[in-house]
XYZ file of C-alpha atoms in Angstrom:
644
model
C -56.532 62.029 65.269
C -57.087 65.442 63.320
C -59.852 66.382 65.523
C -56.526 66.167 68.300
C -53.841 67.501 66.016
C -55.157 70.659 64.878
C -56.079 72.293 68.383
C -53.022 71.030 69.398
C -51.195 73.291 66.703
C -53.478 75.971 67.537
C -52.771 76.178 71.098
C -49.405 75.359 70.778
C -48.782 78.471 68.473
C -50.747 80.417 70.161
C -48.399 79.789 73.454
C -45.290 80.615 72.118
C -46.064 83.593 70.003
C -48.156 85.204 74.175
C -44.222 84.012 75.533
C -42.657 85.534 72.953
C -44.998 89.193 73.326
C -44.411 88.752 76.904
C -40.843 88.460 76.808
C -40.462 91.687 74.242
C -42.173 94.171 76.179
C -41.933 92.810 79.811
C -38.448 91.043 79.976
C -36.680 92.157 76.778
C -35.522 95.716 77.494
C -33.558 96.628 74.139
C -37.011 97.273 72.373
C -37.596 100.257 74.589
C -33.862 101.583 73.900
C -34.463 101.499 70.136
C -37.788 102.958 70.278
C -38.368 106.583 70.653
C -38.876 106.398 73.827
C -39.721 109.933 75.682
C -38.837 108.783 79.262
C -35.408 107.399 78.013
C -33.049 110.020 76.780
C -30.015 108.599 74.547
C -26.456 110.180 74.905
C -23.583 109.554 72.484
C -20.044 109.393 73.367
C -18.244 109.530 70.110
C -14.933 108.719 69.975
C -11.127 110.373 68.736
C -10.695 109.090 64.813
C -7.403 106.724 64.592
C -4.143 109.258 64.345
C -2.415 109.149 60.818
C 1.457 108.771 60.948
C 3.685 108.520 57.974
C 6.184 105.230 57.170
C 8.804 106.643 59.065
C 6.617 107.146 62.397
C 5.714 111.339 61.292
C 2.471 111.972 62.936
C 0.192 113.938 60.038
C -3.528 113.863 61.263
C -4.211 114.002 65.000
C -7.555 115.331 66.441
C -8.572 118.333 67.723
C -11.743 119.277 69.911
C -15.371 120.640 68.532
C -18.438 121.151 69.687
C -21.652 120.791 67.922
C -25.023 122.069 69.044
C -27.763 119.164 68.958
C -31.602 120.026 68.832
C -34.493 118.189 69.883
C -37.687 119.858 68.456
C -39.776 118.538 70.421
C -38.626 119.309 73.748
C -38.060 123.364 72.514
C -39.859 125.256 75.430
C -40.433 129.452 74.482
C -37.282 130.517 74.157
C -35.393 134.178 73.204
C -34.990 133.529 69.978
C -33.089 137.362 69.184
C -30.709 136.286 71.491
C -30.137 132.482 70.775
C -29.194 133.577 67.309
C -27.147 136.427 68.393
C -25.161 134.180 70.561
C -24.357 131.814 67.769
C -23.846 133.902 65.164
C -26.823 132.761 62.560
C -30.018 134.834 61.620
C -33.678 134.084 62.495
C -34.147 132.769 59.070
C -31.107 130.259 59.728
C -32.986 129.252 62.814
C -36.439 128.505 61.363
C -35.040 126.595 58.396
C -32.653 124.538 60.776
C -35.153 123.914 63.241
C -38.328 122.685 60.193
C -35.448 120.437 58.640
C -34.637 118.766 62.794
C -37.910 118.548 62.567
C -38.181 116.718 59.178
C -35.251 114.189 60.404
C -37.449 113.673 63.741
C -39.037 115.892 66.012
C -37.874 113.268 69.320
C -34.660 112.385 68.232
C -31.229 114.988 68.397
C -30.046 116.269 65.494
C -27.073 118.858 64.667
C -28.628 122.123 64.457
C -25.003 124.325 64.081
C -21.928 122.188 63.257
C -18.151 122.750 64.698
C -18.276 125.527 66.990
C -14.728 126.286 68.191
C -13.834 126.648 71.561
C -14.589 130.512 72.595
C -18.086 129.648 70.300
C -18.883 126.596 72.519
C -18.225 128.583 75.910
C -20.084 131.438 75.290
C -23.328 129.191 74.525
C -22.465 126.920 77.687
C -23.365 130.010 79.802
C -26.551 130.673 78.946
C -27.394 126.488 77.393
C -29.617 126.423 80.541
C -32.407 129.437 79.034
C -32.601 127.069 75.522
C -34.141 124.139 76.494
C -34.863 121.769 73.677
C -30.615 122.937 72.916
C -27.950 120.715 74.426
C -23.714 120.523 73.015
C -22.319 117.544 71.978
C -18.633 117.299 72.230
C -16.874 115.895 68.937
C -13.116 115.129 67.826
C -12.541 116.916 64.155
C -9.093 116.627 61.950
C -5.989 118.653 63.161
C -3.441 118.612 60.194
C 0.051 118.810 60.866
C 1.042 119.187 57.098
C -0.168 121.202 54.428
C 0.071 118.550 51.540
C -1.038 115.299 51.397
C -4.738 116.416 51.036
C -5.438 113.665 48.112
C -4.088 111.096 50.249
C -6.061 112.353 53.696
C -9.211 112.878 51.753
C -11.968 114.932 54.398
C -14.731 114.622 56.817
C -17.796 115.333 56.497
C -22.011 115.431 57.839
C -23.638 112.442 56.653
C -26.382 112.906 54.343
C -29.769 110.631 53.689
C -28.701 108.143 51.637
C -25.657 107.258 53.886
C -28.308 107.457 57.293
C -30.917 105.170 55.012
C -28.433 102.825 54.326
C -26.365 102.340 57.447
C -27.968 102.051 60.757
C -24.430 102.915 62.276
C -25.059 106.689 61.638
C -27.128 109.407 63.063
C -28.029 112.584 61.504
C -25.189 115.013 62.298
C -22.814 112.284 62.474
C -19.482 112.577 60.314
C -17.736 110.208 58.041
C -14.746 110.140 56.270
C -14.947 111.412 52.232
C -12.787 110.463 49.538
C -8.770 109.315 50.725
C -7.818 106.573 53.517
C -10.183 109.249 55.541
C -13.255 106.963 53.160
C -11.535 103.352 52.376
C -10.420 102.891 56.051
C -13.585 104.470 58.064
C -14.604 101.492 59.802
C -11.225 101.251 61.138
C -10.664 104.886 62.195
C -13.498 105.857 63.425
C -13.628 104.071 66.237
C -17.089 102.640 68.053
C -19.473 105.586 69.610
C -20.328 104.699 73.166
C -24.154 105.022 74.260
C -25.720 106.668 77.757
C -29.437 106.160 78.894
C -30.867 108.247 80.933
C -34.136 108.305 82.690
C -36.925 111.008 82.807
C -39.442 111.919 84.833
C -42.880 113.350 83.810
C -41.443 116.751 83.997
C -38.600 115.788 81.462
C -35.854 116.280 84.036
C -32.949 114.092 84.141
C -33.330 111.603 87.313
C -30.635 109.389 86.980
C -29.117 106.349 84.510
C -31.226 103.554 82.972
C -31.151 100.242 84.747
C -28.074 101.654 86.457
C -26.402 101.748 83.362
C -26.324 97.883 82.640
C -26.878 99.156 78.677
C -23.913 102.050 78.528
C -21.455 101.170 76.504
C -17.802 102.774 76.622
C -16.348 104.696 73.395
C -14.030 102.762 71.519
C -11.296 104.622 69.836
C -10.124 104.386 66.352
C -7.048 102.870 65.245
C -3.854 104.412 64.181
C -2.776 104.321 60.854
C 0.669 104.300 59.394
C 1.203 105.275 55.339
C 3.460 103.960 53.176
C 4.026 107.993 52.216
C 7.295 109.101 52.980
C 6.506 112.403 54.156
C 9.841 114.056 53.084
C 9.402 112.922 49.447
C 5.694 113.940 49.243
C 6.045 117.180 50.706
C 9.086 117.793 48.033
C 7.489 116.849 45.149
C 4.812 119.115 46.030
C 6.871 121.653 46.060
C 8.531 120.983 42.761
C 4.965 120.611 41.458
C 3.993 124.542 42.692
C 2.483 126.051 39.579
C 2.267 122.985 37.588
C -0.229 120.340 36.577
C 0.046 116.481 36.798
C 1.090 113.834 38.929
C 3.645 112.124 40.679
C 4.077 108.731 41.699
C 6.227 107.024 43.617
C 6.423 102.865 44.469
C 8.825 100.845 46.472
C 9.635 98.159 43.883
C 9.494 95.254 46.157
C 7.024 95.633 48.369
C 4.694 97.768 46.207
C 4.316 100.552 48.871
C 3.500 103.764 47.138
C 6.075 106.406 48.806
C 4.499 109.596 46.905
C 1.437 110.947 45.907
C 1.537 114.344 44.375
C -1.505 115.724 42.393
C -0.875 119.128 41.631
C -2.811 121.553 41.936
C -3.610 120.708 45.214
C -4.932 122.416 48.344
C -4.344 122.700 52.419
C -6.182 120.129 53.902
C -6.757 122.572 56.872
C -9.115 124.285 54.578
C -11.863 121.252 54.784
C -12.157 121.664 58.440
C -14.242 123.920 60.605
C -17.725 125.951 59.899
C -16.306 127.193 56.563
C -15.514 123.528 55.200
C -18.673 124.044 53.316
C -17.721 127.382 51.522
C -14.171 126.376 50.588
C -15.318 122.345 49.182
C -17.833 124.509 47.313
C -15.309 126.916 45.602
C -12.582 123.769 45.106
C -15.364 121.949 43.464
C -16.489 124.678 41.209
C -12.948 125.324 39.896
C -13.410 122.655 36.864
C -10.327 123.992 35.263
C -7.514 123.629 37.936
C -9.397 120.656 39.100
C -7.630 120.967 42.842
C -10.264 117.733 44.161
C -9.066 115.680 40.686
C -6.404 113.374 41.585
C -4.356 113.179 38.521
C -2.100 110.765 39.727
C -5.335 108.377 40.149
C -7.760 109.221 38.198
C -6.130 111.604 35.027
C -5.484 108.959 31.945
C -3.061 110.074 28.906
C -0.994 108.589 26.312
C 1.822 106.975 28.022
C 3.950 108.201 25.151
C 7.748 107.302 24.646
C 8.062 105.389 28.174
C 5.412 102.969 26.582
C 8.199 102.043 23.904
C 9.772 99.744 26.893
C 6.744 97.107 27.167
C 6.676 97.154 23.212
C 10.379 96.028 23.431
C 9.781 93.330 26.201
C 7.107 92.051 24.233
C 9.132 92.200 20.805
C 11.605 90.010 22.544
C 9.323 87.612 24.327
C 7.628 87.060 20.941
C 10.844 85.984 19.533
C 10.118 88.799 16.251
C 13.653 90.710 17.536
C 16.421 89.927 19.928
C 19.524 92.468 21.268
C 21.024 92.571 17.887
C 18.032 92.899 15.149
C 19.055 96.055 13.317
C 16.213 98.695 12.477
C 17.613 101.828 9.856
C 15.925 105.219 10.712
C 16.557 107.525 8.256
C 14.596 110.263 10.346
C 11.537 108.191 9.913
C 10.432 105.118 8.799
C 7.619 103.592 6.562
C 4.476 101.676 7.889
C 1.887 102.336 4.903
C 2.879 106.041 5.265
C 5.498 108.308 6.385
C 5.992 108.537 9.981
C 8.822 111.216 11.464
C 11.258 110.501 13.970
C 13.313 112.788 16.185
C 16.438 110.664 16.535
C 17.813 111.301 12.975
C 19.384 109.017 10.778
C 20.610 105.690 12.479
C 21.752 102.442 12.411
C 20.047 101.032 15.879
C 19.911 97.867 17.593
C 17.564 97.268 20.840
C 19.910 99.520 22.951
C 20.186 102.655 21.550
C 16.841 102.446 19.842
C 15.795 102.671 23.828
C 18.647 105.420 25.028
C 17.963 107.213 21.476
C 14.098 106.597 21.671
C 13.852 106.425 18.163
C 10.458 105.719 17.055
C 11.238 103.756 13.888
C 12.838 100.816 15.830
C 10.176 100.539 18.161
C 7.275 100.797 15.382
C 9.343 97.904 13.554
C 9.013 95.519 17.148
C 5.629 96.003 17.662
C 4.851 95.708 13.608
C 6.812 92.272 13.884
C 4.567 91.159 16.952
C 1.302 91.918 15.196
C 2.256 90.075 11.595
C 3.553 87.088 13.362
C -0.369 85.783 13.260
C -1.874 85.221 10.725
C -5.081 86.832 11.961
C -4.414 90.548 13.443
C -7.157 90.358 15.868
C -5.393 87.135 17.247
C -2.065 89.345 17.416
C -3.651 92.182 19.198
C -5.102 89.896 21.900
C -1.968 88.622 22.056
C -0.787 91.731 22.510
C -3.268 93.114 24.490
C -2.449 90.145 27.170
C 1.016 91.108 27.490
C 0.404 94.603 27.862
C -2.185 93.877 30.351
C 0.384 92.026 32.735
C 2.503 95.151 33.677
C -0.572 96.463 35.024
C -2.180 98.898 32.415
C -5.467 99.169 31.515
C -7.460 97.783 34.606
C -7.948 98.952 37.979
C -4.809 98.185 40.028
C -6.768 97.035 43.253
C -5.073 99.762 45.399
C -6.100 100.780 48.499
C -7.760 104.131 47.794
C -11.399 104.886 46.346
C -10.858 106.433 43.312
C -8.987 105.403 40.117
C -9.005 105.112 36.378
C -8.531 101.844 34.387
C -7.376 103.467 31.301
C -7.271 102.122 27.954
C -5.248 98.798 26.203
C -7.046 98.341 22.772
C -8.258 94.652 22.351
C -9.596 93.393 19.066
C -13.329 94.217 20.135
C -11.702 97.996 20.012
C -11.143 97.362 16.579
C -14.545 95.213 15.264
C -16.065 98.228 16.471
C -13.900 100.809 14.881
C -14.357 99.043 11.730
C -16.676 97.042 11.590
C -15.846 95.612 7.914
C -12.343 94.515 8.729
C -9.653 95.922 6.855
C -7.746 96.805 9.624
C -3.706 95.772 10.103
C -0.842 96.381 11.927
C -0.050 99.456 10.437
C -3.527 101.419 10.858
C -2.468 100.847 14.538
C 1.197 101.190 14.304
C 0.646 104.496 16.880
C 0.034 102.290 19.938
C 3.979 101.031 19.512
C 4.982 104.302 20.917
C 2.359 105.067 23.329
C -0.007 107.038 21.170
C -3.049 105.478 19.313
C -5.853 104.317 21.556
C -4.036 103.508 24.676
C -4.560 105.409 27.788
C -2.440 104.978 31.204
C -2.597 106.580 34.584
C 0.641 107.771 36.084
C -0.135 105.145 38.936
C -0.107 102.710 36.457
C 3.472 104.060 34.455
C 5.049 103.865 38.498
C 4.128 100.097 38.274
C 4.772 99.125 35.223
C 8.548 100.511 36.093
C 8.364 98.586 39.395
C 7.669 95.480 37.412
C 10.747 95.997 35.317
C 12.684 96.960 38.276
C 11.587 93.526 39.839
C 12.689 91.840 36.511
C 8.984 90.817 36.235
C 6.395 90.982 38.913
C 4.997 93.651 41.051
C 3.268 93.657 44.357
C -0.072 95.761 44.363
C 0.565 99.579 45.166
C -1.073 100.498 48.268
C -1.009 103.646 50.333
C -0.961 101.663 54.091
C 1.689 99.920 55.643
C 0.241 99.052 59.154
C -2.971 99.006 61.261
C -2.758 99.145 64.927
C -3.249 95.726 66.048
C -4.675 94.485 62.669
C -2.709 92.253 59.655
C -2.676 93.955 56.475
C -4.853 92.378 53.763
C -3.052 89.530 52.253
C -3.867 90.785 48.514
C -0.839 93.500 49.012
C 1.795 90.670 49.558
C 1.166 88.497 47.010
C 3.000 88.947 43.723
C 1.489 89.156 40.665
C 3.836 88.332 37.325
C 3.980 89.715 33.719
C 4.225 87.613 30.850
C 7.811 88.271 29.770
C 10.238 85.820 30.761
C 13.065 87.548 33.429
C 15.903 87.184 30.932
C 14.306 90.121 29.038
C 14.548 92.344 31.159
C 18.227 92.811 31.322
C 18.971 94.241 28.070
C 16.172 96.507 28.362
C 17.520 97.492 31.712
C 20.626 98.488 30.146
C 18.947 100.401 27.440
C 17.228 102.462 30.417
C 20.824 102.892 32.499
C 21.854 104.401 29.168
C 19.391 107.330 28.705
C 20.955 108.868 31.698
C 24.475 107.668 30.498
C 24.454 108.459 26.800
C 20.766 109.378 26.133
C 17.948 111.671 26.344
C 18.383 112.066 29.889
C 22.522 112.923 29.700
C 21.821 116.295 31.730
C 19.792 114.785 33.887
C 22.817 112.314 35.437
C 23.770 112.741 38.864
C 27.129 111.184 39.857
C 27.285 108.168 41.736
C 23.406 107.116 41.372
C 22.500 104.673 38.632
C 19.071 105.750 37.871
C 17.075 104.006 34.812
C 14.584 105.828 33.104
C 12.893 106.782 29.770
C 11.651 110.412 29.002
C 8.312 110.878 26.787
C 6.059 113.285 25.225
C 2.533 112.401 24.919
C 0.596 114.547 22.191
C -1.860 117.424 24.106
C -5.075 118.240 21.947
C -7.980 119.865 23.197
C -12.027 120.201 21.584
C -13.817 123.205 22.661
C -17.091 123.357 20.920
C -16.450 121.082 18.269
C -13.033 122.405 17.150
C -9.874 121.003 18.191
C -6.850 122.597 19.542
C -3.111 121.932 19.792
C -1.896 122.977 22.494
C 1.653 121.903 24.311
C 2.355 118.304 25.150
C 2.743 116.754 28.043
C 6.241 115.833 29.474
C 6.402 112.168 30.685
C 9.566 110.751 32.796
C 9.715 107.033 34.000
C 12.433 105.605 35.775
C 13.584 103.264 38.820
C 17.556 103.547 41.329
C 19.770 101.763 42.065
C 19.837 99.730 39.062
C 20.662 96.797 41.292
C 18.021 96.635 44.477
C 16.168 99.571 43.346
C 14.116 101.250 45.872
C 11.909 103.565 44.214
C 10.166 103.523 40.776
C 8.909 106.719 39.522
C 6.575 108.243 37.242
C 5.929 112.051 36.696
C 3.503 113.672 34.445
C 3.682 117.512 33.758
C 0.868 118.715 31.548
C 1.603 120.922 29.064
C 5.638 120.602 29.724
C 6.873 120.530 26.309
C 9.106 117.150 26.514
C 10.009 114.825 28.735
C 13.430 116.222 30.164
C 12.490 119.699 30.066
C 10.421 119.187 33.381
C 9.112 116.024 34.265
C 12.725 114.191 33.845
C 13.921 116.610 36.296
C 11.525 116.433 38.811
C 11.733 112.614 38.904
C 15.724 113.259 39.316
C 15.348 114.925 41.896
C 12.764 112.902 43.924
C 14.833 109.951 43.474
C 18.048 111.311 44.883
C 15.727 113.208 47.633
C 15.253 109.555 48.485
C 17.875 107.724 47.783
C 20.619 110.159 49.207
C 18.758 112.153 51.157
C 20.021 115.632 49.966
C 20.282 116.739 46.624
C 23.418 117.752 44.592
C 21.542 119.036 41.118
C 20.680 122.117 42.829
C 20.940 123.704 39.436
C 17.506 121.356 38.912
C 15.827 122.256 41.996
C 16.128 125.805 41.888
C 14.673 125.475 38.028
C 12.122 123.193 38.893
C 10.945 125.245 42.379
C 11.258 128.659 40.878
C 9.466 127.011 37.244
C 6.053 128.127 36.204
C 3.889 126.870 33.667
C 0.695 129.144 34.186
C 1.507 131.062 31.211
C 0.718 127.649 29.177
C -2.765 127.219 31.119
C -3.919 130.590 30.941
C -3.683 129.590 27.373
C -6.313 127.349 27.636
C -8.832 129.130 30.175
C -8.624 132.220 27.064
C -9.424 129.143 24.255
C -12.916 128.435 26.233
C -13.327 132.423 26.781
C -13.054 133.049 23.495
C -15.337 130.357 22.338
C -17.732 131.094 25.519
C -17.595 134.377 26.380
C -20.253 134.029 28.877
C -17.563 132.511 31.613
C -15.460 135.019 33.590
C -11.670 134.222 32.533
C -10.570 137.333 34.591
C -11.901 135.515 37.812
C -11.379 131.590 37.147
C -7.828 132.667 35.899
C -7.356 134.567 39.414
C -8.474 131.691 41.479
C -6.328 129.488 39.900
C -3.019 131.409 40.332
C -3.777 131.648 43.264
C -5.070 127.792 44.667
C -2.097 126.912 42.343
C 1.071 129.380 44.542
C -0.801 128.607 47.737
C 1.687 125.890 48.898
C 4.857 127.908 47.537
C 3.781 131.039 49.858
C 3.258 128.752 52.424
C 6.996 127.012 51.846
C 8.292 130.817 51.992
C 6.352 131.657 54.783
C 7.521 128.608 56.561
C 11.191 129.430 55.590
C 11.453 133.157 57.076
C 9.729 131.961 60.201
């Protein structure tokens, strides 16, 4: 039987593996289109990207034509090289180094030897593409902006570099991709699906007519459309307001957790990151690590939260059962928790609601005290804590729908075994964390929905920057609610205690009749350390807030580095955005006209003559000129717009 079996197997094998060679290279044709095959030449149809509109149907990215010119080394026949580089503009230095690197990539396949010539550029080389052999055009779709803002939202284009071509078999060399933005986290969607054209050869390399009669084309597929959740008039606004400033805006629709503003400020013309000098200008944007125009500080910048933090360390006081509406806290301008610690408001009686409208420091140090000695155990307490805090939101990555973010900071007890190791530590060593000091860190993504959760009395939906795909459902993780752990019948009083900075409170100049807006100004301490010595400089100005009280439809959060205190400029700004929205025209026009007209490069030239000093080596002259002027680029272009 073995003496049967075994030549059995043998031949048997050895008949299916001579069907299966026979069927690769005599009946299976797709092996010769994905070889590099010299009598098949491959053409690529790429497609328009998906258009970008706003929530209200504002079209803000369409497409516009360009015209790359595509080598293929190996088919270069003697050419005039003087006047090849004359015609395109390059120098015969350019060329050799352009044409060894096509040749690294592969000296049979196409790759981009000039990028994004522009119409007049592509015409002039169509006359005379017949004298360059080896030199063909290839017809591409790049961004056409209709705005100027929005760039940290749009994110860029860009070449696709080695690792990207090693990784994805999708891409070519020369080939663009979206960087950073919904340009990067929605790619697959917007960029469509590049058709493919085979063509045969002769022996003399000339063209003679489609493969197989074109049984293997395929037809470009476009990308789909987008549609934001950005509310173009709001975004573009609070740019404006932001014009010579630093920070971030925010902006959520409570109940659906759409994000309706993203300002990061500076910022730049997304215009600029398009054409043959999109390399010079991301180079000089990227170089500026002072102004930071590519840092999205309304993503990725983490501070102290500050006063507005003084709301979740009521909510929790309350859902802990340590104080209720009428526990009484005396401030007599300060209060003692194992030392001294100042407070602004003066000397007061205060219960939970002006404690919030006063912001008194005392009364919310006393709360989160209470919280932390109700267990035994402080490490217990401050997981406790930590849990609660954790529920609005703050200190993890929100899930959103862009690439970039910052999880910030909520201390748990392993912050403090490794701070000290020996124990020894209580409530009071980190009695700063009550009013958003200490070791806590937030982003002002995360302050915007932590005030959406108390506008929604206790849950939030996750923010997200899309509202609709053409002819594709929306990922199910943006409608599904998550919940804090404070009970809804908190929120209320707190509520109230928020109505009542605008009524009676820190925000009293800020009220603008006939809107209900609740809010909570803040000041977040502003040090810097240059070469191991530290430096106070001015502190940030914080403003939360949410309107209508009842239904609200926008939560806010503004950060304004270096703005002294919270109503001096970020309280205003967030007024203003809010009734932009909410009304539609604004009536504090004593605000706006501060606020638009408002500089605060003064305060950062402050800082760019700190690292002079201590390294003289940089050029403060220059990186102070570049950043005046990246920083009044959007205001000239608001004038500009204006007289026209």
């Amino acid at each position: 039987m073995r003496k049967i079996v075994l030549p059995a197997v043998i031949i048997i094998s050895s008949i299916i593996l001579i069907a299966r060679i026979f069927y690769l290279q005599v009946i299976d044709e797709s092996l010769k289109l994905k070889s590099e095959n010299n009598a098949i030449k491959k053409i690529f149809d790429f497609p328009e990207r998906g258009y970008i509109y706003d929530r209200n149907g504002k079209l803000l990215v369409a497409n516009q034509p360009s015209y790359d010119i595509m080598v293929v080394p190996r088919e270069i026949k003697k050419i005039d090289t003087i006047e090849f580089c004359k015609l395109l503009h390059i120098s015969k230095a350019d060329f050799i180094k352009k044409i060894e690197k096509a040749k690294v990539y592969s000296p049979m396949l196409p790759s981009v030897f000039l990028a994004q010539l522009n119409k007049a550029e592509y015409a002039a080389f169509q006359e005379k593409e017949r004298k360059f052999e080896g030199f063909y055009a290839q017809k591409r779709a790049l961004r056409d902006y209709q705005v100027k803002d929005c760039a940290n939202i749009f994110g860029f284009i860009t070449q696709v570099n080695d690792a990207i071509l090693e990784k994805n078999p999708y891409y070519n060399s020369g080939d663009l991709i979206g960087k950073q933005g919904v340009e990067q986290e929605y790619e697959e969607i917007l960029r469509g699906i590049k058709g493919v054209k085979y063509l045969l050869r002769d022996k003399h390399n000339k063209i003679i007519g489609p493969y197989k009669e074109g049984q293997f084309d395929t037809i470009a597929q476009q990308g789909k459309d987008l549609t934001l959740t950005i509310d173009h008039e709001i975004q573009k606004y609070g740019t404006e307001l932001m014009v010579n400033k630093r920070g971030g805006i925010v902006a959520i629709e409570p109940k659906t957790g759409e994000i309706l503003a993203l300002v990061s400020a500076p910022t730049y013309d997304p215009a600029m990151l398009v054409g043959r000098q999109r390399s010079k200008n991301y180079t000089a944007l990227y170089q500026d690590s002072i102004a930071k125009p590519l840092y999205d500080r309304g993503l990725q910048a983490t501070y102290p939260p500050g006063s507005p933090f003084k709301i979740v360390t009521g909510l929790i006081g309350l859902q802990e059962q340590v104080i209720d509406e009428q526990t009484v806290v005396y401030c007599n301008h300060g209060g003692y928790f194992g030392r001294f610690i100042k407070c602004h408001c003066g000397q007061h009686t205060l219960v939970l609601n002006n404690g919030i409208y006063k912001s008194c420091n005392t009364y919310f140090e006393t709360a989160f005290k209470r919280s932390i000695d109700k267990y035994k155990i402080p490490s217990q307490s401050i997981d406790v804590w930590s849990k609660h805090v954790k529920s609005f939101g703050l200190g993890q990555f929100l899930g959103t729908d862009m690439p970039i973010g910052a999880k910030g900071l909520v201390p748990t007890s392993k912050t403090y075994k490794r701070a000290y190791p020996n124990g020894g530590w209580r409530s009071n060593t980190i009695i700063s964390n009550s009013i958003g000091q200490g070791e806590i860190l937030t982003s002002p993504i995360q302050l915007a929905n932590m005030m959406a959760v108390v506008a929604n009395r206790g849950y939030y939906y996750t923010p997200h920057i899309v509202k609709k795909i053409k002819g594709q459902a929306l990922d199910e993780k943006y409608t599904t609610k998550h919940y804090s752990t404070i009970d809804k019948k908190y929120f209320p009083p707190v509520i109230q205690g928020l109505a009542d900075v605008y009524n009676v409170g820190t925000a009293y100049n800020l009220k603008v009749e006939g809107l209900e807006i609740c809010g909570k100004t803040g000041t977040a301490e502003n040090k810097i350390r240059v070469a191991g010595k530290t430096y106070q400089l001015k502190d940030h100005s914080i403003f939360v807030a949410f309107a209508p009280r009842e239904n609200p439809t926008i939560a806010i959060a503004v950060f304004v580095e270096n703005g002294y205190w919270g109503n001096r400029w970020a309280g205003p700004i967030a007024t203003l955005m809010i009734e932009k929205y909410v009304n539609g025209k604004i009536s504090r026009t004593d605000l706006e006209n501060t606020m638009l007209n408002g500089s605060l490069l003064p305060e950062y030239n402050k800082i760019e003559n700190i690292i002079y000093q201590r390294f003289p080596e940089r050029t403060s002259e220059k990186a102070n000129d570049s950043i005046a002027k990246r920083e009044i680029q959007i205001g000239e272009a608001k004038k500009e717009e204006e007289t026209n």
